[in-house]
Coordinates of C-alpha atoms and ligand atoms in Angstrom, one line a residue:
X1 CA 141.5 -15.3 268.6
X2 CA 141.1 -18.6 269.3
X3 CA 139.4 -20.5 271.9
X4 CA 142.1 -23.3 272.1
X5 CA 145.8 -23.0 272.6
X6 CA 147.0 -24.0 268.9
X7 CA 149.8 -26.2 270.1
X8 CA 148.7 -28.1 273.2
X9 CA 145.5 -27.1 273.0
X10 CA 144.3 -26.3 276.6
X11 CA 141.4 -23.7 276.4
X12 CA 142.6 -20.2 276.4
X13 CA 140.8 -18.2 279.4
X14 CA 140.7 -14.8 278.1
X15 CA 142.5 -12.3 280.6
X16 CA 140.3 -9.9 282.0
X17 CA 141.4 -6.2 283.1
X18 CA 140.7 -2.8 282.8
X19 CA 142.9 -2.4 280.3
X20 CA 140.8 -4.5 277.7
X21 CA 138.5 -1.8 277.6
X22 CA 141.1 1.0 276.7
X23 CA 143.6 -0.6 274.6
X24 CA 143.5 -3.2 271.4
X25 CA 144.0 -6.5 272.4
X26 CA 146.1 -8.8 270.2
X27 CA 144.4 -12.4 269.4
X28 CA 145.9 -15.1 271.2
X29 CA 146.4 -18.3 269.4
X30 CA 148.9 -20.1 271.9
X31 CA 148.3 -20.0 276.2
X32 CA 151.1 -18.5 278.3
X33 CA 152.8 -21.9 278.9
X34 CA 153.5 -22.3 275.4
X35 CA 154.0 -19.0 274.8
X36 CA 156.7 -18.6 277.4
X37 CA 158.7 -21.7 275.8
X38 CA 159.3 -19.1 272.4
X39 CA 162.5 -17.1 272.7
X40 CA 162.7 -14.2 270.9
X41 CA 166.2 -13.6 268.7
X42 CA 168.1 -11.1 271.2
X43 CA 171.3 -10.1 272.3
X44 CA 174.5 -10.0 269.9
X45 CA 173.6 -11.5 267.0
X46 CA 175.7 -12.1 263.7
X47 CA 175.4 -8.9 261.2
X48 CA 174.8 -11.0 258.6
X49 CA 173.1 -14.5 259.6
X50 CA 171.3 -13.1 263.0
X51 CA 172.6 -15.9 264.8
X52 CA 172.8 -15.3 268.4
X53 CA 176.8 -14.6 269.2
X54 CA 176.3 -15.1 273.1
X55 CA 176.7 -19.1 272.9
X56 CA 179.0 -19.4 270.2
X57 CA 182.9 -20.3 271.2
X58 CA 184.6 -17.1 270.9
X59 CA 187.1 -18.5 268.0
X60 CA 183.9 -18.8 265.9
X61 CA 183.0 -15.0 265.6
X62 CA 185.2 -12.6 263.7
X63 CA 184.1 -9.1 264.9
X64 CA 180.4 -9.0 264.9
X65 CA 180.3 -11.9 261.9
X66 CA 179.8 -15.9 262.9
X67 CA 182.5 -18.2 261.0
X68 CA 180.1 -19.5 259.2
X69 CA 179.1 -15.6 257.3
X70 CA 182.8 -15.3 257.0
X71 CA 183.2 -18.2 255.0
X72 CA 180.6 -17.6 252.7
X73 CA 182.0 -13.7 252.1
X74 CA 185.1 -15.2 251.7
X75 CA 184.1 -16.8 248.9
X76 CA 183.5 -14.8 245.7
X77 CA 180.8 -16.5 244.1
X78 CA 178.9 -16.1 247.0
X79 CA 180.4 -12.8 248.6
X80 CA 177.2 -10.4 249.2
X81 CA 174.8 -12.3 247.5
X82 CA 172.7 -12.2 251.0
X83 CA 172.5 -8.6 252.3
X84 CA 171.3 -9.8 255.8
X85 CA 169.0 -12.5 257.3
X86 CA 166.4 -11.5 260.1
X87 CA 165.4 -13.9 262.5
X88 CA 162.7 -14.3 265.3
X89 CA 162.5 -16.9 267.2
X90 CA 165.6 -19.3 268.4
X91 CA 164.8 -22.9 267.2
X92 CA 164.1 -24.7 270.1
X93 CA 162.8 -28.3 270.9
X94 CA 159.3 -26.6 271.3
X95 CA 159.1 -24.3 268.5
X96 CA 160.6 -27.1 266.4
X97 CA 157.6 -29.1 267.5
X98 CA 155.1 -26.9 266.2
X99 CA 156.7 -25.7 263.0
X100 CA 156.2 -29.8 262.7
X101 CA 152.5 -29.4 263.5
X102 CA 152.4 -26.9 260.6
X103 CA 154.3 -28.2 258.1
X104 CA 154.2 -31.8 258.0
X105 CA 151.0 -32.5 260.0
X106 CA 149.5 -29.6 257.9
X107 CA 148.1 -27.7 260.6
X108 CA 147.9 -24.4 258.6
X109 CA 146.3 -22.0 261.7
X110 CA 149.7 -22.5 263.3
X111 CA 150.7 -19.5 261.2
X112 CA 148.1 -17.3 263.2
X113 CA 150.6 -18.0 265.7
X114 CA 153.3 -16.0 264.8
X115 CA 151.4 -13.6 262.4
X116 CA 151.4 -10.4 264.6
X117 CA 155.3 -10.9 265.3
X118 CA 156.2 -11.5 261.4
X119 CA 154.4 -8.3 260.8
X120 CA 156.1 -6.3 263.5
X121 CA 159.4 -7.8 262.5
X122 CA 158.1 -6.8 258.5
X123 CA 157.7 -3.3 259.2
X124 CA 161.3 -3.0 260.5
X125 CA 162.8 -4.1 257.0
X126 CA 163.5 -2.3 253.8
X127 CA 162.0 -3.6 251.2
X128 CA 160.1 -3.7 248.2
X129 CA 158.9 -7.6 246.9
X130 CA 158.1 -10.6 249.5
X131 CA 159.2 -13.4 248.1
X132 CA 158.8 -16.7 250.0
X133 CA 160.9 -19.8 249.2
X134 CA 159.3 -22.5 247.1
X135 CA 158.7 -26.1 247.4
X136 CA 158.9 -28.6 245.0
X137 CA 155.5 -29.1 243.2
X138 CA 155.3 -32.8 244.8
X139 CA 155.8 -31.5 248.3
X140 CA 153.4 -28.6 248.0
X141 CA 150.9 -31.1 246.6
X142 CA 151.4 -33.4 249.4
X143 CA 151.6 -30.9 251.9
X144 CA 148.6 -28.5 250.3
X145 CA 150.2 -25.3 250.9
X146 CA 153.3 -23.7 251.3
X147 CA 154.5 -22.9 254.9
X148 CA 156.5 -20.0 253.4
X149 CA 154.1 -18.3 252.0
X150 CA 151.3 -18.8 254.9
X151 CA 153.3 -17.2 257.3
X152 CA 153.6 -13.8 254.8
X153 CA 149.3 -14.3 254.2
X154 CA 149.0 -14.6 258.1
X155 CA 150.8 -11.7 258.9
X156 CA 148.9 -9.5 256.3
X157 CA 150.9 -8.9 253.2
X158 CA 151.1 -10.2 250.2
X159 CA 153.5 -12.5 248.9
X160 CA 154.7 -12.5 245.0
X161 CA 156.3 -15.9 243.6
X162 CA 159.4 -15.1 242.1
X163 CA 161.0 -18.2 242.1
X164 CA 160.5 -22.0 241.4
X165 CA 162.2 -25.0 242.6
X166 CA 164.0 -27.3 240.2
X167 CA 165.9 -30.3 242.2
X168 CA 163.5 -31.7 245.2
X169 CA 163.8 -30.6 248.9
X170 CA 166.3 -33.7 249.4
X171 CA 168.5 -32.1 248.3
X172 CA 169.0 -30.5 251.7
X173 CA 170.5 -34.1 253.0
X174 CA 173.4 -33.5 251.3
X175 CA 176.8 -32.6 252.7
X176 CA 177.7 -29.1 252.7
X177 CA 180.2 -29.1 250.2
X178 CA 177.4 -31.0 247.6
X179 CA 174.7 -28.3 248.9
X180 CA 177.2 -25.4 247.8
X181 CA 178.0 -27.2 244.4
X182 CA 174.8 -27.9 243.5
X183 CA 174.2 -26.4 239.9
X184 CA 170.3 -24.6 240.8
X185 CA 167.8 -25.2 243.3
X186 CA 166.1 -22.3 241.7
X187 CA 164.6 -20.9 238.7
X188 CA 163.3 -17.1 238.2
X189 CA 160.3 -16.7 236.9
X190 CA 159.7 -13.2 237.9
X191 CA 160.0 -9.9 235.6
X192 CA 161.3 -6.9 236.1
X193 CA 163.1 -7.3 239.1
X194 CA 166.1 -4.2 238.6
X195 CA 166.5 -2.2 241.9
X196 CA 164.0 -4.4 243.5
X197 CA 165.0 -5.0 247.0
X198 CA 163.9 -8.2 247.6
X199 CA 162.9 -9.5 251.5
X200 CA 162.8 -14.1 251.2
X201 CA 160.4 -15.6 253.6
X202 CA 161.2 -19.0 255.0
X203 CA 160.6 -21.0 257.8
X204 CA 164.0 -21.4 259.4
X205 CA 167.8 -20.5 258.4
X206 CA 169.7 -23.3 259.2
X207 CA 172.7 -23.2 257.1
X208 CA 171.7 -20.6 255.3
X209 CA 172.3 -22.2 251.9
X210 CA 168.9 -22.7 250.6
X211 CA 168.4 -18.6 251.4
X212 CA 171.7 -17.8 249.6
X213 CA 171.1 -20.2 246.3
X214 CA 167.7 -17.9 246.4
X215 CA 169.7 -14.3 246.5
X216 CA 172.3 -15.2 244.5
X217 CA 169.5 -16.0 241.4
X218 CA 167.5 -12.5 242.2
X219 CA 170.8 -10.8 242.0
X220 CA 171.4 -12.2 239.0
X221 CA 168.4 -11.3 237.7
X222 CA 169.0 -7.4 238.4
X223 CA 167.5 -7.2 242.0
X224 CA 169.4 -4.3 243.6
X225 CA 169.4 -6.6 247.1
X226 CA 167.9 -9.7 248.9
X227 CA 167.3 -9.9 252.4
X228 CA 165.5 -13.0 254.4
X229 CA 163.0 -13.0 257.4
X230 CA 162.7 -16.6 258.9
X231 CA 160.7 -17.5 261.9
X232 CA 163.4 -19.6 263.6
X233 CA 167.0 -19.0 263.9
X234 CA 168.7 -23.0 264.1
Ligands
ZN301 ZN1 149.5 -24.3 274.9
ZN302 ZN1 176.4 -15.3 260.5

């Protein structure tokens, strides 16, 4: 609970009501008019990706799979290397304001935010190892923590660094094709990862290339399956 909205930072005026007194309130960390600018990942969604199917151009969805999933199937070096991604939030000019707060203006409590819907959304996957993607030692030393991981802390669980990243988050500037092509973003330094099924953290799936260059490696190294949980759904 906090006494300030975390993002615009208005006091919070604690609702009162009978219920209070009979059921467990959850903490509030953002007031209603912030709250109400979220939007929750619903409807149709891509089987694979999670994307939201409802405002996509009809030629861009192949049964209940975006173009985008199809292509990467379609390819065999990168066919199944993500099981599926979970999403919960859409990525909106709001919450794309405040993952900015937390990130880059290093306003870590942000996480407190979204903790009690990461672990709802936690307890409805399979799986055995939480494993949030890395940044670059330069960028977590600049930044001081890693957003990834806050958000699994937050929520109540624990995360377990499996991997390590080798080129530097610029990397993401690139075009697509020199994304895909990229040798390794990634090193393993985990053990013992056979018939692990593993569940990536991030903060948002955006072309979902930084998440699959993460599976593929696990897979590699004997985990049975990877899954990812990202707060926002670009
Ligand atoms: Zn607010
Ligand atoms: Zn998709």
């Amino acid at each position: 609970m906090s006494d300030y909205c975390l993002s615009c930072h208005s006091g919070l005026i604690p609702e009162v009501s009978w219920s209070i007194f009979f059921t467990k309130t959850v903490p509030t960390y953002l007031c209603s008019s912030c709250e109400n600018q979220l939007t929750l990942v619903g409807g149709p969604t891509c089987k694979i990706c999670d994307r939201p199917l409802e405002k996509l151009d009809p030629q861009y969805v192949i049964g209940a799979t975006c173009y985008d999933c199809v292509r990467w199937e379609e390819d065999p070096e990168w066919q199944s290397a993500l099981l599926k991604n979970h999403s919960i939030y859409v990525y909106n000019d709001f919450l794309k304001e405040v993952i900015s707060q937390y990130k880059f203006r290093g306003d870590y409590i942000i996480a407190k935010a979204f903790s009690e819907n990461i672990r709802k959304k936690i307890k409805t996957i399979d799986y055995d190892i939480l494993v949030p993607i890395p940044l670059s030692k330069e960028r977590q030393y600049e930044r001081g923590f890693n957003q990834s991981e806050g958000l699994i802390v937050e929520a109540g669980f624990q995360p377990t660094n499996f991997l390590q990243r080798i080129h530097s988050e610029k990397q993401s500037k690139k075009s697509r094709h020199d994304r895909i092509h990229v040798q390794q973003v990634f090193r393993c330094i985990g053990s013992d990862l056979s018939d692990k099924r593993i569940l990536l953290i991030d903060d948002i799936y955006t072309t979902g290339s930084t998440l699959r260059h993460a599976a593929k490696l696990l897979k590699e190294e004997g985990a049975q399956s990877v899954s990812s949980l990202t707060l926002a759904r670009g």
